[in-house]
Short mmCIF file of C-alpha atoms in Angstrom, two decimals:
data_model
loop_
_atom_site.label_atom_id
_atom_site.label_comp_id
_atom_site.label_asym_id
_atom_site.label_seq_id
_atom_site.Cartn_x
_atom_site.Cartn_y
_atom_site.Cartn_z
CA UNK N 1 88.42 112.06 26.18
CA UNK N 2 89.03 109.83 23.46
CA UNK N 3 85.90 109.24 21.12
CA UNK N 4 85.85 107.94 17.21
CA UNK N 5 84.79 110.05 14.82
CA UNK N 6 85.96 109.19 11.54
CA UNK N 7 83.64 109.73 9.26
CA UNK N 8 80.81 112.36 8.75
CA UNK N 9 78.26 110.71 10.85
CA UNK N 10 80.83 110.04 13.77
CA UNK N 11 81.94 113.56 13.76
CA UNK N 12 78.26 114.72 13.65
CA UNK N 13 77.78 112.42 16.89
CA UNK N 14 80.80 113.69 18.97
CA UNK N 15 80.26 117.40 17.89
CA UNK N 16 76.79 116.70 19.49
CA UNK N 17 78.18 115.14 22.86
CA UNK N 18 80.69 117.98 23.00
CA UNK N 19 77.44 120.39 22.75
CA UNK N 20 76.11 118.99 26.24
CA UNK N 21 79.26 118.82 27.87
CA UNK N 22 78.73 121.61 30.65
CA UNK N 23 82.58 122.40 29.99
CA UNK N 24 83.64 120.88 27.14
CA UNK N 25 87.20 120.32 26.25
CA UNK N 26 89.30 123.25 23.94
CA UNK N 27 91.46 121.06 22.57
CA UNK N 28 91.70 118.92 20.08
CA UNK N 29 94.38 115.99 18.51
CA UNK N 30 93.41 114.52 15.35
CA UNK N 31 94.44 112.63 12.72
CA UNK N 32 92.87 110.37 9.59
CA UNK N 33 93.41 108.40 7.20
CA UNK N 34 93.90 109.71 3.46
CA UNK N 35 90.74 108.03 2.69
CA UNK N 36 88.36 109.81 4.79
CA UNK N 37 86.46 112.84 3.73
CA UNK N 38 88.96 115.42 5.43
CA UNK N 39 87.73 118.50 4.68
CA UNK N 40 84.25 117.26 5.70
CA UNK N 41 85.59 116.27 9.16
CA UNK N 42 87.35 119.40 9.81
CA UNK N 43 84.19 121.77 8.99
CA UNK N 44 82.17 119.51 11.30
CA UNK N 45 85.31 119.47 14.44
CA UNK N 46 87.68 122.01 14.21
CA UNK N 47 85.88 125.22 14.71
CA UNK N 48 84.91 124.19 18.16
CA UNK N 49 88.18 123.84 19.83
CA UNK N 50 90.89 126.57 20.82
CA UNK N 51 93.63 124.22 19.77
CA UNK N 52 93.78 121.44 17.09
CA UNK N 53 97.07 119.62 16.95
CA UNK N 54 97.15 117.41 13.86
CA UNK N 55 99.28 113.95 14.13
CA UNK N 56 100.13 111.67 11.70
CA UNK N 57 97.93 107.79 12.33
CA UNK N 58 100.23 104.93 12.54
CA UNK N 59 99.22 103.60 8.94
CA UNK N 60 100.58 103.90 5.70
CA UNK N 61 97.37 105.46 4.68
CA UNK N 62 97.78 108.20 6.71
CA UNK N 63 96.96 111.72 5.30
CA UNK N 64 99.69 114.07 4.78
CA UNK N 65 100.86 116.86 7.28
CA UNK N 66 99.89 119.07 4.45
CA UNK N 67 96.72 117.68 3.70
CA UNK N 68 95.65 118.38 7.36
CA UNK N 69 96.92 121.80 7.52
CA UNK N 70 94.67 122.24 4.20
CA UNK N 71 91.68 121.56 6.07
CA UNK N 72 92.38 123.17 8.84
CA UNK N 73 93.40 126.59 7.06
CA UNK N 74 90.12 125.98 4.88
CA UNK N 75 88.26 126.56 8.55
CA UNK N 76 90.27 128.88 9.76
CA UNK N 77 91.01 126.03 12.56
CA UNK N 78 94.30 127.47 14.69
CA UNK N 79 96.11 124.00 14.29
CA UNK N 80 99.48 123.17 14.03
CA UNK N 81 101.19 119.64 12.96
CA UNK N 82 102.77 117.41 15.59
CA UNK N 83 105.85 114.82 14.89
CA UNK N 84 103.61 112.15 16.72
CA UNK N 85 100.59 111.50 18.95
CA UNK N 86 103.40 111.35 21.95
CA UNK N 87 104.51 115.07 20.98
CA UNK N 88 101.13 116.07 21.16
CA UNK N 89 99.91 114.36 24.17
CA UNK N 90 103.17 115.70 25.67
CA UNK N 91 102.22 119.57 24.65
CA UNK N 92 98.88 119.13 26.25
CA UNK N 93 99.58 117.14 29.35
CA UNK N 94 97.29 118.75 32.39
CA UNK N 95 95.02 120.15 30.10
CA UNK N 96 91.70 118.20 28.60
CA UNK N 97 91.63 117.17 25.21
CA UNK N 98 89.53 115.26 22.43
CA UNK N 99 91.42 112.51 20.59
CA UNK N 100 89.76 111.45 17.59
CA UNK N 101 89.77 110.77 13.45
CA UNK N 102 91.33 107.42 13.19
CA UNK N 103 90.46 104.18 14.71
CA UNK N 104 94.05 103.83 14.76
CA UNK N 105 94.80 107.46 16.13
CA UNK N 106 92.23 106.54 18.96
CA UNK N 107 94.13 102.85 19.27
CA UNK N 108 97.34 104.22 19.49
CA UNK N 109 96.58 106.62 22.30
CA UNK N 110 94.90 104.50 24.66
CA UNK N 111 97.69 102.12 24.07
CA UNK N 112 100.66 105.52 25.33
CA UNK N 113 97.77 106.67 27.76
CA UNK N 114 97.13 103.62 29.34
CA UNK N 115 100.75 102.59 29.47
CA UNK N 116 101.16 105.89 31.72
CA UNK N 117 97.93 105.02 34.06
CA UNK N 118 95.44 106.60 32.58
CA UNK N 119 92.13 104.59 33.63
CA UNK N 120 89.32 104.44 31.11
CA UNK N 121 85.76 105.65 32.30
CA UNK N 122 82.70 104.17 30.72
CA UNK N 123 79.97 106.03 30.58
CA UNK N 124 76.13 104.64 30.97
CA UNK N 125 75.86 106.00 27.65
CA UNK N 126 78.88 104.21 26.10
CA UNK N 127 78.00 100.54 27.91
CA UNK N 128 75.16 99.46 24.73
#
């Protein structure tokens, strides 16, 4: 499952969609850029998954390793940080997952997904 939510409102939404999922995913991969209200994001995300791995975005805006182990300590989040999206899409394969933070984070793994055969799924509620 790969959904945006990058800022407050976004992560407000998704934690939301997660809530009526019947069985929702455990695990999540983010990363943001170092101009998004981190800290915010990770109150509001990480407390509902098992697993957070935190990846860098393919920007030089990215926030730090550090900064996202920061946020995810501050939550008590059990995260860990990744070399790259591959790395963690690789530690996860055959298990469900929520991809989200950047645009570019979400970009970047439909590109690897995709290029492996992954099929996107629309939902009704997605086609507006």
């Amino acid at each position: 499952m790969i959904l945006l939510g990058h800022n407050p409102a976004g992560a407000w939404t998704l934690r939301a969609a997660l809530a009526a999922e019947e069985h929702p995913p455990r695990n999540l991969i983010f990363g943001c850029l170092d101009d998004k209200p981190i800290e915010e994001l990770a109150q509001i995300l990480f407390p509902l998954f098992d697993q957070v791995l935190l990846v860098a975005v393919p920007s030089p805006r990215a926030a730090s390793g550090a900064r996202l182990l920061a946020a995810a300590q501050s939550v008590s989040a059990p995260a860990r940080l990744e070399p790259n999206l591959a790395s963690a899409l690789t530690a996860l394969a055959q298990q469900d997952a929520v991809i989200t933070g950047s645009v570019y984070l979400v970009g970047e793994a439909r590109s690897l997904l995709m290029a492996e055969g992954w099929k996107p799924v629309q939902s009704t509620s997605d086609a507006g």
